[in-house]
């Protein structure tokens, strides 16, 4: 939520707190993220988490993000990856299938490990049209209430890669106006529920060339509904091998309708002789571009070995790049 939307949600919560003080509703005290001492010991006044500073980190700081197979990530997996990378991530991406309950425990575990939770919400069913028409409102409201009451920061990507043709919510199955309608419906229900702790990540794919980006603007819900431009793209064996060729064309196209910061929301490099150079190119671009706030590395061995340690040379390049002090700042402190 950005601008007027976030202020409206904060006002909603403050109004609720005022009603509580007047005896209209049960008093609310701080969840864990707002300074409470646990799920059953809540003594601090409820203060909604404001993510504004996290949207544009100061002093050139960058998010070092990672994604692993599955939803649940054990401390051992994180510790092992941090040991390889030479630095712990401060953003962790995981997924939620539409209709499933919000992963409260996982989200709290991510935040307690000093990482920004980044949830990719996949609307497998029903259709985007059904969501936009309000047929999933009850589920969205329940999810929004959980997110609000959890009161920790959450980056949220709904229906990512909507301009591609490989998901049921993609270009072959849903029109851009159906995506925009569904996005706005979900966003507005969150806002009406008083959610102020979400960073909204609009996440198109850069794959597919001109066909995927030709109607990019038609998929954009508007700056009042979006905080980050979250691009998904991979350095493949046969595709572009520079940030300027892979991501920059889509950024230039998006700059015609938004100035929002960019998060490379999903990326990695295919194994091979070029992988170390691809990694160096990505990290150079992320550190030098002021409009890019960080990246999420998909550390998967799926279709091909995208992992940072697919070769000693690739791992060495990654370790050297993320050793830059701008990566991996403490997300708990502005």
Coordinates of C-alpha atoms in Angstrom, one line a residue:
X1 CA 0.0 0.0 0.0
X2 CA 1.4 3.4 -0.9
X3 CA 0.5 7.0 -0.3
X4 CA -3.1 7.6 0.6
X5 CA -3.8 3.9 1.0
X6 CA -1.3 3.3 3.8
X7 CA -2.4 6.5 5.6
X8 CA -6.0 5.3 5.4
X9 CA -5.1 1.9 6.9
X10 CA -3.2 3.5 9.7
X11 CA -6.2 5.8 10.4
X12 CA -8.4 2.7 10.4
X13 CA -6.3 1.1 13.1
X14 CA -6.0 4.3 15.1
X15 CA -9.7 4.7 14.9
X16 CA -10.2 1.2 16.2
X17 CA -7.8 1.9 19.0
X18 CA -9.8 5.0 19.9
X19 CA -13.0 3.1 19.9
X20 CA -11.4 0.5 22.1
X21 CA -10.4 3.2 24.6
X22 CA -14.0 4.5 24.6
X23 CA -15.2 1.0 25.5
X24 CA -16.8 0.3 22.2
X25 CA -14.7 -2.8 21.5
X26 CA -12.4 -5.0 23.4
X27 CA -9.0 -3.4 24.0
X28 CA -6.2 -4.5 21.6
X29 CA -2.7 -4.9 22.7
X30 CA 0.5 -5.5 20.8
X31 CA 1.1 -8.6 18.8
X32 CA 4.7 -10.0 18.7
X33 CA 5.8 -7.7 15.9
X34 CA 4.7 -4.5 17.8
X35 CA 6.7 -5.2 20.9
X36 CA 4.6 -7.8 22.7
X37 CA 6.2 -10.6 24.6
X38 CA 4.5 -13.5 22.9
X39 CA 1.2 -14.8 21.7
X40 CA -0.3 -14.9 25.2
X41 CA 1.5 -12.1 27.0
X42 CA 0.5 -8.8 25.4
X43 CA 0.9 -5.7 27.5
X44 CA 2.1 -2.9 25.2
X45 CA -0.4 -0.7 23.4
X46 CA -1.2 -1.7 19.9
X47 CA 1.0 0.2 17.4
X48 CA 0.6 -0.7 13.7
X49 CA 3.8 -1.5 12.0
X50 CA 4.7 1.1 9.4
X51 CA 6.8 -0.3 6.5
X52 CA 7.4 3.0 4.8
X53 CA 11.1 3.2 5.5
X54 CA 11.5 -0.4 4.3
X55 CA 10.2 0.5 0.8
X56 CA 13.1 2.8 0.1
X57 CA 16.0 1.9 2.4
X58 CA 18.3 4.8 2.9
X59 CA 22.1 5.0 2.4
X60 CA 22.0 2.7 -0.6
X61 CA 21.2 -0.4 1.4
X62 CA 20.1 -3.5 -0.5
X63 CA 18.0 -6.6 0.3
X64 CA 19.8 -9.9 0.0
X65 CA 16.9 -12.3 -0.7
X66 CA 16.7 -16.0 -1.1
X67 CA 14.1 -18.6 -2.0
X68 CA 14.3 -22.3 -1.3
X69 CA 12.3 -25.4 -2.3
X70 CA 9.0 -25.7 -0.5
X71 CA 7.3 -23.3 2.0
X72 CA 8.9 -24.4 5.2
X73 CA 12.5 -23.4 5.7
X74 CA 14.3 -24.9 8.7
X75 CA 17.1 -23.0 10.6
X76 CA 19.6 -25.6 9.3
X77 CA 18.8 -24.7 5.7
X78 CA 19.2 -21.0 6.3
X79 CA 22.4 -21.5 8.3
X80 CA 23.9 -23.7 5.6
X81 CA 23.1 -21.2 2.9
X82 CA 24.4 -18.3 4.9
X83 CA 27.6 -20.2 5.5
X84 CA 28.1 -20.7 1.8
X85 CA 27.2 -17.1 0.9
X86 CA 29.2 -15.6 3.7
X87 CA 26.2 -13.6 4.8
X88 CA 22.7 -14.3 6.0
X89 CA 19.8 -13.1 3.8
X90 CA 17.6 -10.3 5.1
X91 CA 14.6 -11.2 2.9
X92 CA 13.1 -14.7 2.5
X93 CA 10.7 -15.6 -0.3
X94 CA 8.1 -18.4 0.2
X95 CA 4.7 -19.2 -1.4
X96 CA 1.1 -19.5 -0.4
X97 CA -1.5 -21.3 -2.6
X98 CA -4.8 -19.5 -2.8
X99 CA -7.3 -20.9 -0.4
X100 CA -4.7 -22.1 2.1
X101 CA -4.5 -20.6 5.6
X102 CA -1.9 -17.9 6.1
X103 CA 1.5 -19.4 7.3
X104 CA 1.6 -17.5 10.6
X105 CA 4.3 -19.6 12.2
X106 CA 6.6 -19.5 9.2
X107 CA 6.1 -15.8 8.8
X108 CA 7.0 -15.1 12.5
X109 CA 10.0 -17.5 12.2
X110 CA 11.3 -15.5 9.2
X111 CA 10.9 -12.2 11.0
X112 CA 12.5 -13.4 14.2
X113 CA 15.5 -14.4 12.1
X114 CA 15.8 -10.7 11.0
X115 CA 14.5 -11.3 7.5
X116 CA 11.7 -9.5 5.7
X117 CA 9.0 -12.1 4.9
X118 CA 8.2 -12.1 1.2
X119 CA 5.0 -14.0 0.4
X120 CA 4.2 -15.0 -3.2
X121 CA 0.4 -15.6 -3.3
X122 CA -0.6 -18.0 -6.1
X123 CA -4.3 -17.8 -7.1
X124 CA -4.7 -21.2 -8.6
X125 CA -8.4 -21.2 -8.0
X126 CA -10.8 -19.5 -8.5
X127 CA -10.2 -17.3 -11.6
X128 CA -9.1 -13.7 -11.4
X129 CA -12.5 -12.7 -12.7
X130 CA -14.1 -14.5 -9.7
X131 CA -11.8 -12.8 -7.3
X132 CA -12.4 -9.4 -8.9
X133 CA -16.2 -9.9 -8.6
X134 CA -15.9 -10.6 -4.9
X135 CA -16.5 -14.3 -4.8
X136 CA -13.4 -14.8 -2.6
X137 CA -13.9 -11.8 -0.3
X138 CA -14.4 -13.9 2.8
X139 CA -11.1 -15.7 2.4
X140 CA -9.3 -12.4 1.6
X141 CA -10.7 -10.7 4.7
X142 CA -9.6 -13.6 6.9
X143 CA -6.1 -13.5 5.5
X144 CA -6.0 -9.7 5.9
X145 CA -7.1 -9.9 9.5
X146 CA -4.4 -12.4 10.2
X147 CA -1.8 -10.2 8.6
X148 CA -3.0 -7.2 10.4
X149 CA -3.0 -8.8 13.8
X150 CA 0.3 -10.5 13.2
X151 CA 1.7 -6.9 12.8
X152 CA 5.1 -7.8 11.3
X153 CA 6.2 -6.4 7.9
X154 CA 5.3 -8.5 4.9
X155 CA 6.1 -8.0 1.3
X156 CA 3.3 -9.5 -0.8
X157 CA 3.2 -10.5 -4.4
X158 CA -0.2 -11.5 -5.8
X159 CA -0.4 -13.5 -9.1
X160 CA 3.2 -13.0 -10.1
X161 CA 4.3 -13.3 -13.7
X162 CA 0.8 -12.4 -14.8
X163 CA 2.0 -11.2 -18.2
X164 CA 3.5 -14.7 -19.0
X165 CA 1.5 -17.6 -20.4
X166 CA 2.5 -20.5 -18.1
X167 CA 0.2 -19.9 -15.1
X168 CA -3.6 -20.2 -15.1
X169 CA -3.8 -16.5 -14.2
X170 CA -1.5 -15.6 -17.1
X171 CA -2.0 -14.0 -20.4
X172 CA -3.6 -17.1 -22.1
X173 CA -6.3 -17.5 -19.5
X174 CA -7.0 -14.0 -18.1
X175 CA -7.2 -10.5 -19.6
X176 CA -5.2 -7.7 -18.1
X177 CA -8.3 -6.0 -16.8
X178 CA -9.2 -9.2 -14.9
X179 CA -5.8 -9.1 -13.2
X180 CA -6.1 -5.4 -12.3
X181 CA -9.6 -5.9 -11.0
X182 CA -8.5 -8.9 -8.8
X183 CA -5.4 -7.0 -7.5
X184 CA -7.4 -3.9 -6.6
X185 CA -10.1 -6.0 -4.9
X186 CA -7.5 -7.8 -2.7
X187 CA -5.7 -4.6 -2.0
X188 CA -8.8 -2.7 -1.0
X189 CA -10.1 -5.5 1.2
X190 CA -6.7 -5.4 3.0
X191 CA -6.9 -1.7 3.4
X192 CA -10.5 -1.8 4.6
X193 CA -9.4 -4.3 7.2
X194 CA -6.8 -1.8 8.5
X195 CA -3.6 -3.5 7.1
X196 CA -0.6 -1.1 7.1
X197 CA 2.2 -3.6 7.3
X198 CA 2.3 -4.9 3.7
X199 CA 4.7 -3.9 0.9
X200 CA 2.7 -4.6 -2.3
X201 CA 5.0 -6.1 -5.0
X202 CA 3.7 -6.0 -8.6
X203 CA 5.7 -8.8 -10.2
X204 CA 5.8 -9.2 -14.0
X205 CA 8.1 -11.5 -15.8
X206 CA 10.8 -10.2 -18.2
X207 CA 10.8 -13.4 -20.2
X208 CA 9.0 -13.7 -23.5
X209 CA 10.5 -10.7 -25.1
X210 CA 8.3 -8.0 -26.7
X211 CA 5.2 -10.1 -26.5
X212 CA 5.3 -10.3 -22.7
X213 CA 6.1 -6.7 -22.2
X214 CA 4.0 -5.1 -25.0
X215 CA 1.0 -4.6 -22.8
X216 CA 2.8 -4.1 -19.6
X217 CA 1.0 -0.9 -18.7
X218 CA -2.4 -2.6 -19.1
X219 CA -1.5 -4.9 -16.2
X220 CA -0.5 -2.1 -13.8
X221 CA -3.1 -1.5 -11.0
X222 CA -1.7 2.1 -10.3
X223 CA 0.7 3.7 -7.9
X224 CA -2.0 3.8 -5.2
X225 CA -1.9 0.0 -5.2
X226 CA 1.7 -0.8 -5.7
X227 CA 5.0 -0.2 -3.7
X228 CA 7.6 -2.2 -5.6
X229 CA 8.1 -3.2 -9.2
X230 CA 9.2 -6.9 -8.6
X231 CA 10.8 -8.3 -11.8
X232 CA 11.3 -12.0 -12.4
X233 CA 13.9 -13.0 -14.8
X234 CA 16.8 -15.6 -15.1
X235 CA 20.2 -15.7 -16.8
X236 CA 19.7 -18.8 -18.9
X237 CA 22.1 -20.6 -21.2
X238 CA 20.7 -19.1 -24.4
X239 CA 19.1 -15.8 -23.2
X240 CA 20.6 -12.4 -22.3
X241 CA 23.6 -12.4 -20.1
X242 CA 23.6 -8.8 -18.8
X243 CA 21.2 -6.9 -16.6
X244 CA 20.9 -4.2 -19.2
X245 CA 19.6 -6.7 -21.7
X246 CA 17.5 -8.8 -19.3
X247 CA 15.9 -6.4 -16.9
X248 CA 16.6 -2.8 -18.1
X249 CA 14.2 -2.9 -21.1
X250 CA 11.2 -3.7 -18.9
X251 CA 12.3 -1.1 -16.3
X252 CA 12.4 1.5 -19.1
X253 CA 9.0 0.5 -20.3
X254 CA 7.6 0.7 -16.7
X255 CA 9.1 4.1 -16.1
X256 CA 6.5 5.4 -18.5
X257 CA 3.9 4.9 -15.8
X258 CA 5.6 4.4 -12.4
X259 CA 8.7 5.5 -10.5
X260 CA 8.4 2.8 -7.8
X261 CA 11.6 1.1 -6.6
X262 CA 12.6 -2.2 -8.3
X263 CA 13.1 -5.5 -6.5
X264 CA 14.5 -8.3 -8.7
X265 CA 12.0 -10.6 -7.2
X266 CA 13.2 -13.9 -8.6
X267 CA 16.5 -14.6 -10.4
X268 CA 19.4 -17.0 -10.7
X269 CA 21.9 -18.0 -13.3
X270 CA 22.1 -21.4 -15.2
X271 CA 25.2 -23.5 -14.6
X272 CA 28.1 -23.3 -16.9
X273 CA 31.2 -21.3 -17.8
X274 CA 29.2 -18.0 -17.9
X275 CA 27.6 -18.3 -14.5
X276 CA 30.3 -16.5 -12.5
X277 CA 30.1 -13.6 -15.0
X278 CA 26.3 -13.6 -14.8
X279 CA 26.5 -13.3 -11.0
X280 CA 29.0 -10.5 -11.2
X281 CA 26.8 -8.7 -13.6
X282 CA 23.7 -9.0 -11.5
X283 CA 25.3 -7.9 -8.3
X284 CA 27.1 -5.0 -10.0
X285 CA 23.8 -3.7 -11.4
X286 CA 21.9 -4.1 -8.1
X287 CA 24.6 -2.2 -6.1
X288 CA 25.0 0.6 -8.6
X289 CA 21.4 1.3 -9.7
X290 CA 19.8 3.6 -7.2
X291 CA 16.3 2.5 -8.2
X292 CA 17.0 -1.2 -7.4
X293 CA 16.5 -2.1 -3.7
X294 CA 17.7 -5.7 -3.9
X295 CA 17.2 -9.1 -5.3
X296 CA 15.9 -12.6 -4.5
X297 CA 18.1 -15.5 -5.5
X298 CA 16.1 -18.7 -6.3
X299 CA 18.4 -21.3 -4.8
X300 CA 16.8 -24.3 -6.5
X301 CA 18.0 -27.4 -8.3
X302 CA 15.0 -27.6 -10.6
X303 CA 15.1 -28.0 -14.4
X304 CA 18.8 -26.9 -14.0
X305 CA 21.1 -26.2 -11.0
X306 CA 20.3 -22.5 -10.1
X307 CA 22.0 -22.8 -6.7
X308 CA 24.8 -20.4 -5.8
X309 CA 27.2 -23.3 -5.2
X310 CA 26.7 -25.2 -8.5
X311 CA 30.4 -24.6 -9.0
X312 CA 33.2 -23.3 -6.9
X313 CA 33.7 -20.4 -9.3
X314 CA 30.0 -19.4 -9.1
X315 CA 30.1 -19.5 -5.3
X316 CA 33.2 -17.5 -5.1
X317 CA 31.6 -14.8 -7.4
X318 CA 28.5 -14.7 -5.3
X319 CA 30.4 -14.5 -2.0
X320 CA 32.6 -11.6 -3.3
X321 CA 29.5 -9.7 -4.6
X322 CA 27.3 -9.9 -1.5
X323 CA 30.3 -9.1 0.8
X324 CA 29.5 -5.5 -0.1
X325 CA 28.3 -3.9 3.2
X326 CA 25.2 -2.6 1.4
X327 CA 23.8 -6.1 1.2
X328 CA 22.0 -7.7 4.2
X329 CA 21.2 -4.7 6.4
X330 CA 19.2 -5.1 9.6
X331 CA 15.6 -5.0 8.6
X332 CA 14.5 -4.2 12.2
X333 CA 16.2 -0.8 12.2
X334 CA 15.7 2.2 9.8

